[in-house]
Amino acid sequence: MKSLRHYTLMLLIVALCTVLPLTAGAASSSVTIKTQAVNLKFDGQSLALPDGQYAFIYQDRTYIPVRFISYALQKSVKWDQKTSKVTVSEPTAAEKEALAKLLAGAAAGGAQPAAGKSITIKPVQATLVFDGQAKALPTGQSLYSINNSIYVPLRFMSEAVGTDIKWDQKTNSITGESAAYKAAQAGGNNGTGTNTGTGTGGGTDTVEPTKPTKASIEDAASAKLAALKANCKATLEAMINPYLTGDDATKEKIKQEANKTVDQCTADFNKIVADTTAELTKYGYSLEIIDAFKAQFEADLKQGMDIVKGLS
């Protein structure tokens, strides 16, 4: 019986890993959206996306393939599958020559992919490194995969590489200027037309954000809940081995830490639900997804508590 009690907290921690809605993980696994027709112009040159690659707007953010836009900005891109790391850096002399040929082909390419094509995007986890420095996406943003290509938010990419990249919703245009191009154009029009700005005034997001769809709001909440669940699970699971191998004082300390973690995770869950409720209400949408989140939360919490009671 004593050895069984040693596993009580371990099972409690495992049980508590399910207190965040399981529906969040399922809802955020993939999303079907429509492509966006865009005009691409980098360093004064019009470019075309390769076959099978697209631009799209999701949650009021414009997404573009990270490899394509890096090449357009004359940057080297490397993908390490083992570590899931994308490295963007200044190209070597040989790489510059290869990039010139790639861009020439893109400039001579066919028409841009048509708008309105249904595609399925799937969130992916990857480390992004720019000139040797890892940079994390802002909270609530994600990388997506389509046809084995990784897509990145346009504003994030702009800030990460220190290049002015703009999205103009009225003309469906994405324009960018590399540091080398701007240096070559020095003495021309300085300080105008390239400010990314903030809000809706000339930034890389849509110039005049449209009303978000109900699905986009729900998907955003689901993505946040999935990330919260993964973080809470990892934190709690890390406590299992120290608890099993620790002395009484260590076990008591870990119990307190576990309780604090659960309290914080619950508070974070409630905030996401509250923020999502406010946004859905603002745009006149129904709240059935909120009821589903809460119901799943309560059911999973009860299940976890029942496991613990059965072992007491």
mmCIF file of C-alpha atoms in Angstrom:
data_model
loop_
_atom_site.group_PDB
_atom_site.id
_atom_site.type_symbol
_atom_site.label_atom_id
_atom_site.label_comp_id
_atom_site.label_asym_id
_atom_site.label_seq_id
_atom_site.Cartn_x
_atom_site.Cartn_y
_atom_site.Cartn_z
ATOM 1 C CA MET A 1 0.000 0.000 0.000
ATOM 2 C CA LYS A 2 2.908 2.314 0.790
ATOM 3 C CA SER A 3 4.454 1.747 -2.644
ATOM 4 C CA LEU A 4 1.079 2.442 -4.219
ATOM 5 C CA ARG A 5 0.871 5.768 -2.431
ATOM 6 C CA HIS A 6 4.279 6.668 -3.871
ATOM 7 C CA TYR A 7 2.641 6.682 -7.277
ATOM 8 C CA THR A 8 -0.344 8.754 -6.210
ATOM 9 C CA LEU A 9 1.167 12.126 -7.109
ATOM 10 C CA MET A 10 2.639 10.705 -10.292
ATOM 11 C CA LEU A 11 -0.803 9.594 -11.420
ATOM 12 C CA LEU A 12 -2.266 12.879 -10.258
ATOM 13 C CA ILE A 13 0.182 14.734 -12.458
ATOM 14 C CA VAL A 14 -0.582 12.476 -15.408
ATOM 15 C CA ALA A 15 -4.308 12.919 -14.794
ATOM 16 C CA LEU A 16 -3.953 16.674 -14.584
ATOM 17 C CA CYS A 17 -2.279 16.678 -17.977
ATOM 18 C CA THR A 18 -5.767 16.221 -19.360
ATOM 19 C CA VAL A 19 -7.410 19.156 -17.621
ATOM 20 C CA LEU A 20 -7.102 21.382 -20.662
ATOM 21 C CA PRO A 21 -9.623 20.798 -23.448
ATOM 22 C CA LEU A 22 -8.775 17.930 -25.746
ATOM 23 C CA THR A 23 -10.878 19.620 -28.393
ATOM 24 C CA ALA A 24 -8.215 22.292 -28.733
ATOM 25 C CA GLY A 25 -5.595 19.892 -30.069
ATOM 26 C CA ALA A 26 -7.993 18.359 -32.548
ATOM 27 C CA ALA A 27 -9.274 21.703 -33.831
ATOM 28 C CA SER A 28 -5.788 23.109 -34.397
ATOM 29 C CA SER A 29 -4.395 20.090 -36.245
ATOM 30 C CA SER A 30 -5.251 21.533 -39.649
ATOM 31 C CA VAL A 31 -7.304 24.304 -41.216
ATOM 32 C CA THR A 32 -8.741 24.621 -44.716
ATOM 33 C CA ILE A 33 -8.521 28.130 -46.170
ATOM 34 C CA LYS A 34 -8.528 29.925 -49.526
ATOM 35 C CA THR A 35 -5.412 31.154 -51.311
ATOM 36 C CA GLN A 36 -4.805 34.816 -52.042
ATOM 37 C CA ALA A 37 -3.734 36.122 -55.441
ATOM 38 C CA VAL A 38 -0.761 38.444 -54.937
ATOM 39 C CA ASN A 39 1.625 40.553 -56.949
ATOM 40 C CA LEU A 40 5.203 40.037 -55.759
ATOM 41 C CA LYS A 41 7.895 42.620 -56.320
ATOM 42 C CA PHE A 42 11.322 42.481 -54.679
ATOM 43 C CA ASP A 43 14.195 44.842 -55.351
ATOM 44 C CA GLY A 44 12.186 46.359 -58.185
ATOM 45 C CA GLN A 45 11.676 42.992 -59.901
ATOM 46 C CA SER A 46 8.338 41.192 -60.286
ATOM 47 C CA LEU A 47 8.509 37.551 -59.178
ATOM 48 C CA ALA A 48 6.226 34.550 -59.414
ATOM 49 C CA LEU A 49 5.732 31.867 -56.786
ATOM 50 C CA PRO A 50 6.844 28.358 -57.805
ATOM 51 C CA ASP A 51 4.208 25.785 -58.709
ATOM 52 C CA GLY A 52 2.543 24.355 -55.620
ATOM 53 C CA GLN A 53 3.307 27.400 -53.446
ATOM 54 C CA TYR A 54 0.814 30.071 -52.454
ATOM 55 C CA ALA A 55 0.150 33.182 -50.458
ATOM 56 C CA PHE A 56 -2.737 33.262 -48.011
ATOM 57 C CA ILE A 57 -4.261 35.392 -45.286
ATOM 58 C CA TYR A 58 -5.095 33.712 -42.001
ATOM 59 C CA GLN A 59 -6.220 35.480 -38.833
ATOM 60 C CA ASP A 60 -5.549 38.835 -40.521
ATOM 61 C CA ARG A 61 -1.925 37.938 -41.246
ATOM 62 C CA THR A 62 -0.335 37.410 -44.627
ATOM 63 C CA TYR A 63 1.715 34.221 -45.019
ATOM 64 C CA ILE A 64 4.364 33.442 -47.624
ATOM 65 C CA PRO A 65 6.815 30.518 -48.068
ATOM 66 C CA VAL A 66 9.902 31.216 -45.956
ATOM 67 C CA ARG A 67 12.281 29.806 -48.571
ATOM 68 C CA PHE A 68 10.803 31.853 -51.399
ATOM 69 C CA ILE A 69 10.807 35.141 -49.527
ATOM 70 C CA SER A 70 14.329 34.511 -48.224
ATOM 71 C CA TYR A 71 15.566 33.912 -51.741
ATOM 72 C CA ALA A 72 13.698 37.020 -52.916
ATOM 73 C CA LEU A 73 15.628 38.983 -50.301
ATOM 74 C CA GLN A 74 18.856 37.295 -51.445
ATOM 75 C CA LYS A 75 19.285 35.281 -48.277
ATOM 76 C CA SER A 76 20.551 31.729 -47.890
ATOM 77 C CA VAL A 77 18.110 29.227 -46.352
ATOM 78 C CA LYS A 78 18.945 25.874 -44.806
ATOM 79 C CA TRP A 79 16.579 23.308 -43.282
ATOM 80 C CA ASP A 80 17.807 20.807 -40.679
ATOM 81 C CA GLN A 81 15.240 18.031 -40.491
ATOM 82 C CA LYS A 82 16.799 16.385 -37.433
ATOM 83 C CA THR A 83 16.500 19.517 -35.299
ATOM 84 C CA SER A 84 13.554 21.101 -37.170
ATOM 85 C CA LYS A 85 15.566 24.286 -37.640
ATOM 86 C CA VAL A 86 15.340 26.879 -40.398
ATOM 87 C CA THR A 87 18.493 28.989 -40.763
ATOM 88 C CA VAL A 88 18.381 32.212 -42.767
ATOM 89 C CA SER A 89 21.717 33.933 -43.348
ATOM 90 C CA GLU A 90 23.829 35.960 -45.742
ATOM 91 C CA PRO A 91 24.775 33.824 -48.766
ATOM 92 C CA THR A 92 28.281 32.867 -49.749
ATOM 93 C CA ALA A 93 29.654 33.982 -53.116
ATOM 94 C CA ALA A 94 28.641 30.652 -54.676
ATOM 95 C CA GLU A 95 25.175 30.878 -53.142
ATOM 96 C CA LYS A 96 24.738 34.419 -54.474
ATOM 97 C CA GLU A 97 25.400 33.163 -57.971
ATOM 98 C CA ALA A 98 22.849 30.376 -57.542
ATOM 99 C CA LEU A 99 20.315 32.814 -56.101
ATOM 100 C CA ALA A 100 20.703 35.094 -59.112
ATOM 101 C CA LYS A 101 19.747 32.213 -61.401
ATOM 102 C CA LEU A 102 16.785 31.247 -59.222
ATOM 103 C CA LEU A 103 15.472 34.796 -59.173
ATOM 104 C CA ALA A 104 15.902 35.126 -62.919
ATOM 105 C CA GLY A 105 13.748 32.020 -63.319
ATOM 106 C CA ALA A 106 11.154 33.374 -60.910
ATOM 107 C CA ALA A 107 11.060 36.664 -62.791
ATOM 108 C CA ALA A 108 10.479 34.833 -66.065
ATOM 109 C CA GLY A 109 7.909 32.495 -64.528
ATOM 110 C CA GLY A 110 4.247 32.168 -65.343
ATOM 111 C CA ALA A 111 1.193 33.758 -63.791
ATOM 112 C CA GLN A 112 0.643 33.917 -60.051
ATOM 113 C CA PRO A 113 -1.496 31.177 -58.470
ATOM 114 C CA ALA A 114 -5.170 32.092 -58.663
ATOM 115 C CA ALA A 115 -7.109 33.212 -55.620
ATOM 116 C CA GLY A 116 -9.784 31.069 -54.033
ATOM 117 C CA LYS A 117 -8.040 27.698 -54.211
ATOM 118 C CA SER A 118 -8.819 25.566 -51.163
ATOM 119 C CA ILE A 119 -5.691 24.447 -49.333
ATOM 120 C CA THR A 120 -5.129 22.742 -45.990
ATOM 121 C CA ILE A 121 -2.560 24.301 -43.690
ATOM 122 C CA LYS A 122 -1.097 22.470 -40.721
ATOM 123 C CA PRO A 123 0.793 24.064 -37.816
ATOM 124 C CA VAL A 124 4.420 22.981 -37.544
ATOM 125 C CA GLN A 125 7.049 23.402 -34.856
ATOM 126 C CA ALA A 126 10.427 24.714 -35.986
ATOM 127 C CA THR A 127 13.247 26.898 -34.704
ATOM 128 C CA LEU A 128 13.913 29.988 -36.783
ATOM 129 C CA VAL A 129 17.471 31.348 -36.810
ATOM 130 C CA PHE A 130 18.369 34.606 -38.531
ATOM 131 C CA ASP A 131 22.066 35.432 -38.942
ATOM 132 C CA GLY A 132 22.922 33.198 -35.998
ATOM 133 C CA GLN A 133 20.179 34.476 -33.685
ATOM 134 C CA ALA A 134 17.107 32.395 -32.863
ATOM 135 C CA LYS A 135 13.878 34.371 -32.990
ATOM 136 C CA ALA A 136 10.535 33.170 -31.658
ATOM 137 C CA LEU A 137 7.183 33.937 -33.211
ATOM 138 C CA PRO A 138 4.945 36.254 -31.186
ATOM 139 C CA THR A 139 2.340 34.623 -28.983
ATOM 140 C CA GLY A 140 -0.635 33.413 -30.987
ATOM 141 C CA GLN A 141 1.270 33.107 -34.270
ATOM 142 C CA SER A 142 2.408 29.896 -35.894
ATOM 143 C CA LEU A 143 4.309 28.415 -38.795
ATOM 144 C CA TYR A 144 2.321 26.351 -41.267
ATOM 145 C CA SER A 145 3.189 23.589 -43.697
ATOM 146 C CA ILE A 146 1.810 23.100 -47.213
ATOM 147 C CA ASN A 147 3.294 20.571 -49.629
ATOM 148 C CA ASN A 148 6.432 20.307 -47.457
ATOM 149 C CA SER A 149 6.980 24.071 -47.592
ATOM 150 C CA ILE A 150 7.037 26.155 -44.397
ATOM 151 C CA TYR A 151 5.039 29.378 -44.393
ATOM 152 C CA VAL A 152 5.850 32.331 -42.151
ATOM 153 C CA PRO A 153 3.922 35.518 -41.220
ATOM 154 C CA LEU A 154 5.040 38.357 -43.460
ATOM 155 C CA ARG A 155 5.404 40.965 -40.704
ATOM 156 C CA PHE A 156 7.514 38.606 -38.586
ATOM 157 C CA MET A 157 9.793 37.891 -41.532
ATOM 158 C CA SER A 158 10.145 41.587 -42.243
ATOM 159 C CA GLU A 159 11.225 42.366 -38.701
ATOM 160 C CA ALA A 160 13.450 39.275 -38.436
ATOM 161 C CA VAL A 161 15.571 40.164 -41.473
ATOM 162 C CA GLY A 162 15.402 43.915 -40.958
ATOM 163 C CA THR A 163 13.933 44.502 -44.397
ATOM 164 C CA ASP A 164 10.942 46.595 -45.397
ATOM 165 C CA ILE A 165 8.319 44.144 -46.632
ATOM 166 C CA LYS A 166 4.838 45.506 -47.204
ATOM 167 C CA TRP A 167 1.407 44.073 -47.953
ATOM 168 C CA ASP A 168 -1.100 46.328 -49.715
ATOM 169 C CA GLN A 169 -4.589 44.856 -49.567
ATOM 170 C CA LYS A 170 -6.014 47.261 -52.135
ATOM 171 C CA THR A 171 -3.627 46.109 -54.866
ATOM 172 C CA ASN A 172 -2.922 42.614 -53.475
ATOM 173 C CA SER A 173 0.767 43.435 -53.600
ATOM 174 C CA ILE A 174 3.747 42.300 -51.555
ATOM 175 C CA THR A 175 6.867 44.389 -52.040
ATOM 176 C CA GLY A 176 10.294 44.183 -50.461
ATOM 177 C CA GLU A 177 13.710 45.763 -50.727
ATOM 178 C CA SER A 178 16.900 44.084 -49.579
ATOM 179 C CA ALA A 179 19.659 46.000 -47.826
ATOM 180 C CA ALA A 180 21.878 45.668 -50.895
ATOM 181 C CA TYR A 181 19.164 47.079 -53.171
ATOM 182 C CA LYS A 182 18.476 50.037 -50.883
ATOM 183 C CA ALA A 183 22.185 50.757 -50.684
ATOM 184 C CA ALA A 184 22.362 50.796 -54.474
ATOM 185 C CA GLN A 185 19.393 53.146 -54.577
ATOM 186 C CA ALA A 186 20.907 55.514 -52.011
ATOM 187 C CA GLY A 187 20.388 59.130 -52.900
ATOM 188 C CA GLY A 188 16.915 58.415 -54.236
ATOM 189 C CA ASN A 189 13.683 58.504 -52.314
ATOM 190 C CA ASN A 190 14.759 58.123 -48.684
ATOM 191 C CA GLY A 191 12.439 57.704 -45.750
ATOM 192 C CA THR A 192 9.197 57.511 -47.714
ATOM 193 C CA GLY A 193 7.081 54.603 -48.818
ATOM 194 C CA THR A 194 9.053 51.976 -46.938
ATOM 195 C CA ASN A 195 7.928 52.483 -43.344
ATOM 196 C CA THR A 196 6.209 49.318 -42.197
ATOM 197 C CA GLY A 197 4.318 51.352 -39.607
ATOM 198 C CA THR A 198 1.984 49.948 -37.039
ATOM 199 C CA GLY A 199 -1.654 49.042 -36.877
ATOM 200 C CA THR A 200 -3.394 49.354 -40.229
ATOM 201 C CA GLY A 201 -1.287 52.158 -41.704
ATOM 202 C CA GLY A 202 1.113 50.662 -44.239
ATOM 203 C CA GLY A 203 2.177 47.647 -42.196
ATOM 204 C CA THR A 204 2.711 44.152 -43.454
ATOM 205 C CA ASP A 205 -0.707 43.016 -42.243
ATOM 206 C CA THR A 206 -3.831 43.939 -44.171
ATOM 207 C CA VAL A 207 -4.226 47.669 -44.663
ATOM 208 C CA GLU A 208 -7.873 47.571 -43.629
ATOM 209 C CA PRO A 209 -8.469 44.394 -41.615
ATOM 210 C CA THR A 210 -11.794 42.824 -42.418
ATOM 211 C CA LYS A 211 -14.149 41.365 -39.875
ATOM 212 C CA PRO A 212 -12.648 38.062 -38.674
ATOM 213 C CA THR A 213 -14.693 34.979 -39.365
ATOM 214 C CA LYS A 214 -16.170 32.931 -36.541
ATOM 215 C CA ALA A 215 -13.986 30.014 -37.579
ATOM 216 C CA SER A 216 -10.806 32.101 -37.460
ATOM 217 C CA ILE A 217 -11.569 33.270 -33.916
ATOM 218 C CA GLU A 218 -12.330 29.723 -32.767
ATOM 219 C CA ASP A 219 -9.220 28.341 -34.486
ATOM 220 C CA ALA A 220 -7.061 30.979 -32.807
ATOM 221 C CA ALA A 221 -8.477 30.041 -29.401
ATOM 222 C CA SER A 222 -7.946 26.361 -30.130
ATOM 223 C CA ALA A 223 -4.329 26.985 -31.091
ATOM 224 C CA LYS A 224 -3.700 28.910 -27.865
ATOM 225 C CA LEU A 225 -5.318 26.177 -25.787
ATOM 226 C CA ALA A 226 -3.293 23.497 -27.535
ATOM 227 C CA ALA A 227 -0.061 25.395 -26.812
ATOM 228 C CA LEU A 228 -1.120 25.913 -23.194
ATOM 229 C CA LYS A 229 -1.929 22.241 -22.807
ATOM 230 C CA ALA A 230 1.445 21.177 -24.188
ATOM 231 C CA ASN A 231 3.303 23.581 -21.900
ATOM 232 C CA CYS A 232 1.398 22.548 -18.781
ATOM 233 C CA LYS A 233 1.819 18.872 -19.602
ATOM 234 C CA ALA A 234 5.576 19.227 -20.066
ATOM 235 C CA THR A 235 5.908 21.149 -16.789
ATOM 236 C CA LEU A 236 3.945 18.577 -14.801
ATOM 237 C CA GLU A 237 5.595 15.554 -16.374
ATOM 238 C CA ALA A 238 9.017 16.968 -15.468
ATOM 239 C CA MET A 239 8.018 16.653 -11.791
ATOM 240 C CA ILE A 240 7.321 12.920 -11.863
ATOM 241 C CA ASN A 241 10.843 11.503 -11.614
ATOM 242 C CA PRO A 242 12.075 13.970 -8.938
ATOM 243 C CA TYR A 243 9.011 13.109 -6.870
ATOM 244 C CA LEU A 244 9.514 9.341 -7.127
ATOM 245 C CA THR A 245 13.209 9.551 -6.218
ATOM 246 C CA GLY A 246 13.029 12.364 -3.666
ATOM 247 C CA ASP A 247 12.796 12.329 0.125
ATOM 248 C CA ASP A 248 9.700 13.422 2.052
ATOM 249 C CA ALA A 249 10.688 17.090 2.034
ATOM 250 C CA THR A 250 11.270 16.992 -1.729
ATOM 251 C CA LYS A 251 7.947 15.267 -2.316
ATOM 252 C CA GLU A 252 6.108 17.905 -0.313
ATOM 253 C CA LYS A 253 7.798 20.688 -2.241
ATOM 254 C CA ILE A 254 6.914 19.079 -5.564
ATOM 255 C CA LYS A 255 3.296 18.711 -4.474
ATOM 256 C CA GLN A 256 3.179 22.441 -3.804
ATOM 257 C CA GLU A 257 4.791 23.202 -7.162
ATOM 258 C CA ALA A 258 2.320 20.903 -8.910
ATOM 259 C CA ASN A 259 -0.603 22.668 -7.262
ATOM 260 C CA LYS A 260 0.763 26.069 -8.289
ATOM 261 C CA THR A 261 1.253 24.853 -11.854
ATOM 262 C CA VAL A 262 -2.303 23.548 -12.046
ATOM 263 C CA ASP A 263 -3.635 26.827 -10.625
ATOM 264 C CA GLN A 264 -1.665 28.833 -13.177
ATOM 265 C CA CYS A 265 -2.738 26.594 -16.053
ATOM 266 C CA THR A 266 -6.350 26.922 -14.966
ATOM 267 C CA ALA A 267 -6.016 30.711 -14.774
ATOM 268 C CA ASP A 268 -4.461 30.831 -18.238
ATOM 269 C CA PHE A 269 -7.249 28.617 -19.560
ATOM 270 C CA ASN A 270 -9.878 30.913 -18.089
ATOM 271 C CA LYS A 271 -8.221 33.983 -19.618
ATOM 272 C CA ILE A 272 -8.145 32.452 -23.097
ATOM 273 C CA VAL A 273 -11.805 31.511 -22.759
ATOM 274 C CA ALA A 274 -12.706 34.995 -21.501
ATOM 275 C CA ASP A 275 -10.805 36.728 -24.322
ATOM 276 C CA THR A 276 -12.385 34.456 -26.937
ATOM 277 C CA THR A 277 -15.840 35.046 -25.476
ATOM 278 C CA ALA A 278 -15.300 38.804 -25.697
ATOM 279 C CA GLU A 279 -14.139 38.630 -29.305
ATOM 280 C CA LEU A 280 -16.976 36.367 -30.446
ATOM 281 C CA THR A 281 -19.476 38.619 -28.704
ATOM 282 C CA LYS A 282 -17.937 41.753 -30.248
ATOM 283 C CA TYR A 283 -18.659 40.459 -33.752
ATOM 284 C CA GLY A 284 -22.059 38.984 -32.924
ATOM 285 C CA TYR A 285 -21.078 35.311 -33.116
ATOM 286 C CA SER A 286 -22.571 32.493 -31.036
ATOM 287 C CA LEU A 287 -20.684 31.015 -28.086
ATOM 288 C CA GLU A 288 -21.228 27.269 -28.404
ATOM 289 C CA ILE A 289 -17.485 26.646 -28.710
ATOM 290 C CA ILE A 290 -16.997 28.283 -25.290
ATOM 291 C CA ASP A 291 -19.475 25.890 -23.724
ATOM 292 C CA ALA A 292 -17.625 23.000 -25.366
ATOM 293 C CA PHE A 293 -14.263 24.186 -24.000
ATOM 294 C CA LYS A 294 -15.642 24.517 -20.476
ATOM 295 C CA ALA A 295 -17.498 21.200 -20.563
ATOM 296 C CA GLN A 296 -14.377 19.338 -21.679
ATOM 297 C CA PHE A 297 -12.304 21.089 -19.027
ATOM 298 C CA GLU A 298 -14.700 20.100 -16.244
ATOM 299 C CA ALA A 299 -15.035 16.511 -17.490
ATOM 300 C CA ASP A 300 -11.274 15.992 -17.705
ATOM 301 C CA LEU A 301 -10.682 17.581 -14.321
ATOM 302 C CA LYS A 302 -13.308 15.330 -12.713
ATOM 303 C CA GLN A 303 -11.750 12.274 -14.354
ATOM 304 C CA GLY A 304 -8.349 13.200 -12.969
ATOM 305 C CA MET A 305 -9.713 13.762 -9.484
ATOM 306 C CA ASP A 306 -11.568 10.420 -9.588
ATOM 307 C CA ILE A 307 -8.301 8.626 -10.359
ATOM 308 C CA VAL A 308 -6.640 10.238 -7.378
ATOM 309 C CA LYS A 309 -9.538 9.465 -5.032
ATOM 310 C CA GLY A 310 -9.439 5.849 -6.076
ATOM 311 C CA LEU A 311 -5.789 5.625 -5.019
ATOM 312 C CA SER A 312 -6.132 7.412 -1.669
#
